[in-house]
Amino acid sequence: MRIVNLGDTNSILNKFVAELRDVDIQKDSLRFRRNVERIGEIMAYEISKEFHYSTKDIQSPLGIAPMNTPDDQIVISTILRAGLPFHQGFLRYLDNAENAFVSAYRKYKDRLNFDIHIEYIASPRLTGKTLIISDPMLATGSSMELAYEALLTKGVPGHVHVASIISSKQALEYLQKKMPDDKTTIWIAALDNDLDDHSYIVPGLGDAGDLAFGEKE
Ligand SMILES: O=P(O)(O)OC[C@H]1O[C@H](OP(=O)(O)OP(=O)(O)O)[C@H](O)[C@@H]1O
Ligand SMILES: O=c1cc[nH]c(=O)[nH]1
Ligand SMILES: [Mg+2]
């Protein structure tokens, strides 16, 4: 399985991730959502380099230009709710993509222990298509694993791109065991070493869903 950490290369992406993490700047929820979107836009561009291209003759007003454009049938999927602005960023660049949505939430048994529950899925048929599963945070990796399994009920994609902003080392190790080696690429913008007692990424950024949309009951 290929893992690409776009944060390893110095670019403006790192400033957007730094602003998501910054305890003062992240309080501005409009800026938080917009930074998540912008990272989705950058990742869409980077992932597009892996698509399959063929040359088409494009008629301009003055002549014919041979242009290499992608042929993949792309499906962008995301995990509610923190994934919504990330998804929007991908959709801004991948104009004709189909879309899928999965819900996943942590149901706490007590203060520290929880199960992940999937209750909602809306997806087109995925057989043979290029599937992007976007979620800004990979902490334990369980939400991604279960969302991926739920999406597989809609067909087996040709290739899966898992796109995340901050991943823990634990999540990457976990997903490498759970997803097909030869048909999965994981794209991240930052890799963090630790999880705390509540399985939050450290240093991470806190709760991405709450920062984007407000606290829930
Ligand atoms: O890798 P995991 O341990 O499964 O944790 C990561 C999940 O946590 C966040 O969602 P959250 O459960 O906070 O839901 P929300 O988006 O509604 O806030 C995030 O968007 C992932 O879906
Ligand atoms: O660090 C984490 C873990 C789960 N969900 C988040 O939003 N952040
Ligand atoms: Mg959350």
Coordinates of C-alpha atoms and ligand atoms in Angstrom, one line a residue:
M1 CA 0.0 0.0 0.0
R2 CA 1.4 3.4 -1.0
I3 CA 1.3 6.1 1.7
V4 CA 1.9 9.7 0.6
N5 CA 2.5 12.4 3.2
L6 CA 2.1 15.6 1.3
G7 CA 3.4 17.5 4.4
D8 CA 6.8 16.1 3.8
T9 CA 7.2 18.6 1.0
N10 CA 7.3 22.2 1.9
S11 CA 4.3 24.0 0.4
I12 CA 1.4 26.3 1.4
L13 CA -0.5 23.2 2.4
N14 CA 1.6 23.2 5.7
K15 CA 0.3 26.7 6.5
F16 CA -3.3 25.6 6.1
V17 CA -2.7 22.6 8.4
A18 CA -0.9 24.8 10.9
E19 CA -3.9 27.1 11.1
L20 CA -6.2 24.1 11.7
R21 CA -4.0 23.1 14.6
D22 CA -3.5 26.6 16.1
V23 CA -5.6 26.9 19.2
D24 CA -6.4 30.5 18.5
I25 CA -6.9 30.5 14.8
Q26 CA -9.0 27.3 14.8
K27 CA -11.7 29.1 16.9
D28 CA -12.8 30.9 13.8
S29 CA -15.1 28.2 12.4
L30 CA -15.4 29.9 9.0
R31 CA -11.6 29.9 8.6
F32 CA -11.4 26.3 9.9
R33 CA -13.9 25.0 7.3
R34 CA -12.3 27.0 4.5
N35 CA -8.9 25.6 5.4
V36 CA -10.2 22.1 5.4
E37 CA -11.8 22.8 2.0
R38 CA -8.5 24.3 0.6
I39 CA -6.7 21.1 1.7
G40 CA -9.3 19.1 -0.1
E41 CA -8.6 21.2 -3.3
I42 CA -4.9 20.6 -3.0
M43 CA -5.3 16.9 -2.4
A44 CA -7.7 16.6 -5.4
Y45 CA -5.0 18.1 -7.6
E46 CA -2.3 15.8 -6.2
I47 CA -4.5 12.7 -6.5
S48 CA -5.5 13.6 -10.0
K49 CA -1.9 12.9 -11.1
E50 CA -2.6 9.2 -10.5
F51 CA -5.7 9.1 -12.8
H52 CA -5.7 7.4 -16.2
Y53 CA -5.3 9.9 -19.1
S54 CA -5.9 9.8 -22.8
T55 CA -5.3 12.4 -25.5
K56 CA -8.4 14.1 -26.9
D57 CA -8.5 16.6 -29.8
I58 CA -10.0 19.8 -28.5
Q59 CA -11.4 22.2 -31.0
S60 CA -10.4 25.8 -30.1
P61 CA -11.6 28.8 -32.2
L62 CA -8.2 28.7 -34.0
G63 CA -7.4 25.0 -34.4
I64 CA -7.2 21.6 -32.8
A65 CA -5.2 21.1 -29.5
P66 CA -4.4 17.5 -28.4
M67 CA -5.0 17.5 -24.6
N68 CA -4.4 14.8 -22.1
T69 CA -7.5 14.6 -19.8
P70 CA -8.6 12.0 -17.2
D71 CA -10.9 9.1 -18.1
D72 CA -11.5 7.7 -14.6
Q73 CA -15.1 7.5 -13.3
I74 CA -14.5 9.2 -10.0
V75 CA -16.6 8.8 -6.8
I76 CA -15.8 11.1 -3.9
S77 CA -17.1 9.8 -0.6
T78 CA -16.9 11.2 2.9
I79 CA -17.7 10.4 6.5
L80 CA -20.2 12.7 8.2
R81 CA -19.9 15.1 9.6
A82 CA -16.3 16.5 9.8
G83 CA -15.7 15.2 6.3
L84 CA -18.2 17.7 4.7
P85 CA -16.0 20.7 4.1
F86 CA -13.2 18.3 3.0
H87 CA -15.6 16.7 0.5
Q88 CA -16.6 20.1 -0.8
G89 CA -12.9 20.9 -1.5
F90 CA -12.5 17.7 -3.6
L91 CA -15.8 18.5 -5.5
R92 CA -14.6 22.0 -6.4
Y93 CA -11.9 20.4 -8.6
L94 CA -13.4 17.0 -9.6
D95 CA -16.3 18.6 -11.4
N96 CA -18.1 15.5 -12.7
A97 CA -17.5 13.1 -9.9
E98 CA -20.3 11.1 -8.4
N99 CA -20.7 11.4 -4.6
A100 CA -21.2 9.1 -1.7
F101 CA -21.9 9.8 2.0
V102 CA -21.5 7.5 5.0
S103 CA -22.3 8.4 8.6
A104 CA -20.0 7.2 11.4
Y105 CA -20.1 8.2 15.1
R106 CA -18.5 7.1 18.3
K107 CA -21.1 5.7 20.7
Y108 CA -19.4 5.8 24.1
K109 CA -20.0 2.9 26.5
D110 CA -18.3 4.8 29.3
R111 CA -15.9 7.8 29.4
L112 CA -13.1 6.0 27.5
N113 CA -14.6 3.1 25.6
F114 CA -16.7 3.4 22.4
D115 CA -17.9 1.5 19.4
I116 CA -18.2 3.1 15.9
H117 CA -21.8 3.1 14.5
I118 CA -22.6 3.3 10.8
E119 CA -26.3 4.2 10.3
Y120 CA -26.5 5.9 6.9
I121 CA -25.0 5.3 3.5
A122 CA -25.9 6.9 0.1
S123 CA -23.7 5.8 -2.7
P124 CA -23.7 5.1 -6.4
R125 CA -22.5 1.8 -7.8
L126 CA -18.7 1.6 -7.2
T127 CA -17.7 -1.4 -9.4
G128 CA -14.4 -0.6 -11.3
K129 CA -14.6 3.2 -10.4
T130 CA -11.9 5.3 -8.7
L131 CA -13.1 5.9 -5.2
I132 CA -11.8 8.7 -3.0
I133 CA -12.8 8.3 0.7
S134 CA -12.1 11.6 2.5
D135 CA -12.1 12.2 6.2
P136 CA -9.9 14.9 7.8
M137 CA -8.9 12.7 10.8
L138 CA -7.6 9.1 11.1
A139 CA -7.2 8.4 14.8
T140 CA -7.7 4.7 15.4
G141 CA -8.7 4.2 11.8
S142 CA -11.9 2.4 12.8
S143 CA -14.3 4.9 11.2
M144 CA -12.4 4.6 7.9
E145 CA -12.4 0.8 8.1
L146 CA -16.1 0.6 8.7
A147 CA -17.0 3.3 6.1
Y148 CA -14.9 1.4 3.6
E149 CA -16.7 -1.9 4.4
A150 CA -20.1 -0.2 4.1
L151 CA -19.1 1.3 0.7
L152 CA -18.0 -2.2 -0.6
T153 CA -21.6 -3.3 -0.4
K154 CA -22.0 -1.0 -3.5
G155 CA -19.4 -2.8 -5.5
V156 CA -15.6 -3.2 -5.6
P157 CA -13.8 -0.1 -6.8
G158 CA -10.9 -0.3 -9.2
H159 CA -8.7 1.8 -6.9
V160 CA -9.3 3.5 -3.5
H161 CA -7.6 6.7 -2.5
V162 CA -8.0 7.3 1.3
A163 CA -7.5 11.1 1.8
S164 CA -7.0 12.5 5.3
I165 CA -5.5 15.7 6.8
I166 CA -4.0 14.4 10.1
S167 CA -3.4 10.7 10.7
S168 CA -1.9 8.9 13.7
K169 CA 0.8 6.3 13.2
Q170 CA -1.6 3.8 14.7
A171 CA -4.3 4.4 12.1
L172 CA -1.9 4.0 9.2
E173 CA -0.6 0.7 10.6
Y174 CA -4.2 -0.5 11.3
L175 CA -5.5 0.5 7.8
Q176 CA -2.6 -1.2 6.1
K177 CA -3.9 -4.5 7.6
K178 CA -7.5 -3.8 6.7
M179 CA -7.4 -2.5 3.1
P180 CA -6.2 -4.2 -0.1
D181 CA -2.4 -3.6 -0.5
D182 CA -2.3 -3.3 -4.3
K183 CA -5.4 -1.2 -4.8
T184 CA -5.2 1.5 -2.0
T185 CA -3.3 4.7 -1.7
I186 CA -3.4 6.7 1.5
W187 CA -2.8 10.5 1.2
I188 CA -2.2 12.6 4.3
A189 CA -1.0 16.1 5.1
A190 CA 0.5 15.4 8.5
L191 CA 1.5 12.3 10.6
D192 CA 1.2 12.5 14.4
N193 CA 2.8 9.9 16.8
D194 CA 0.2 9.6 19.6
L195 CA -3.4 9.1 20.7
D196 CA -4.6 10.2 24.1
D197 CA -6.9 8.2 26.5
H198 CA -10.0 9.2 24.5
S199 CA -8.3 8.1 21.2
Y200 CA -7.8 11.7 20.1
I201 CA -4.8 12.4 18.0
V202 CA -1.9 14.2 19.8
P203 CA -0.9 16.9 19.0
G204 CA -3.7 16.7 16.4
L205 CA -6.1 19.6 16.4
G206 CA -9.0 18.6 18.7
D207 CA -12.4 17.6 17.5
A208 CA -12.7 18.4 13.8
G209 CA -16.5 18.0 13.6
D210 CA -17.0 20.4 16.6
L211 CA -14.5 22.9 15.2
A212 CA -16.3 23.0 11.8
F213 CA -19.9 22.8 13.0
G214 CA -20.1 23.4 16.8
E215 CA -20.4 21.1 19.7
K216 CA -23.0 18.4 19.8
E217 CA -25.1 17.3 22.8
Ligands
LIG1 O1 -10.2 7.0 13.4 P1 -11.3 7.1 14.4 O2 -10.8 6.7 15.8 O3 -12.5 6.3 14.0 O4 -11.6 8.6 14.5 C1 -11.7 9.5 13.4 C2 -13.1 9.9 13.2 O5 -13.4 10.9 14.2 C3 -13.9 12.1 13.6 O6 -15.3 12.0 13.5 P2 -16.2 12.1 14.8 O7 -16.4 10.7 15.3 O8 -15.6 13.0 15.8 O9 -17.6 12.6 14.3 P3 -18.0 14.0 13.8 O10 -17.4 14.2 12.5 O11 -19.5 14.0 13.8 O12 -17.5 15.0 14.8 C4 -13.3 12.0 12.2 O13 -13.9 12.8 11.3 C5 -13.3 10.6 11.9 O14 -14.5 10.2 11.2
LIG2 O1 -8.3 13.6 17.1 C1 -9.4 13.3 16.8 C2 -10.0 12.0 16.9 C3 -11.3 11.8 16.5 N1 -12.0 12.9 16.0 C4 -11.4 14.1 15.9 O2 -12.1 15.0 15.4 N2 -10.2 14.3 16.3
MG3 MG -16.0 14.8 16.0

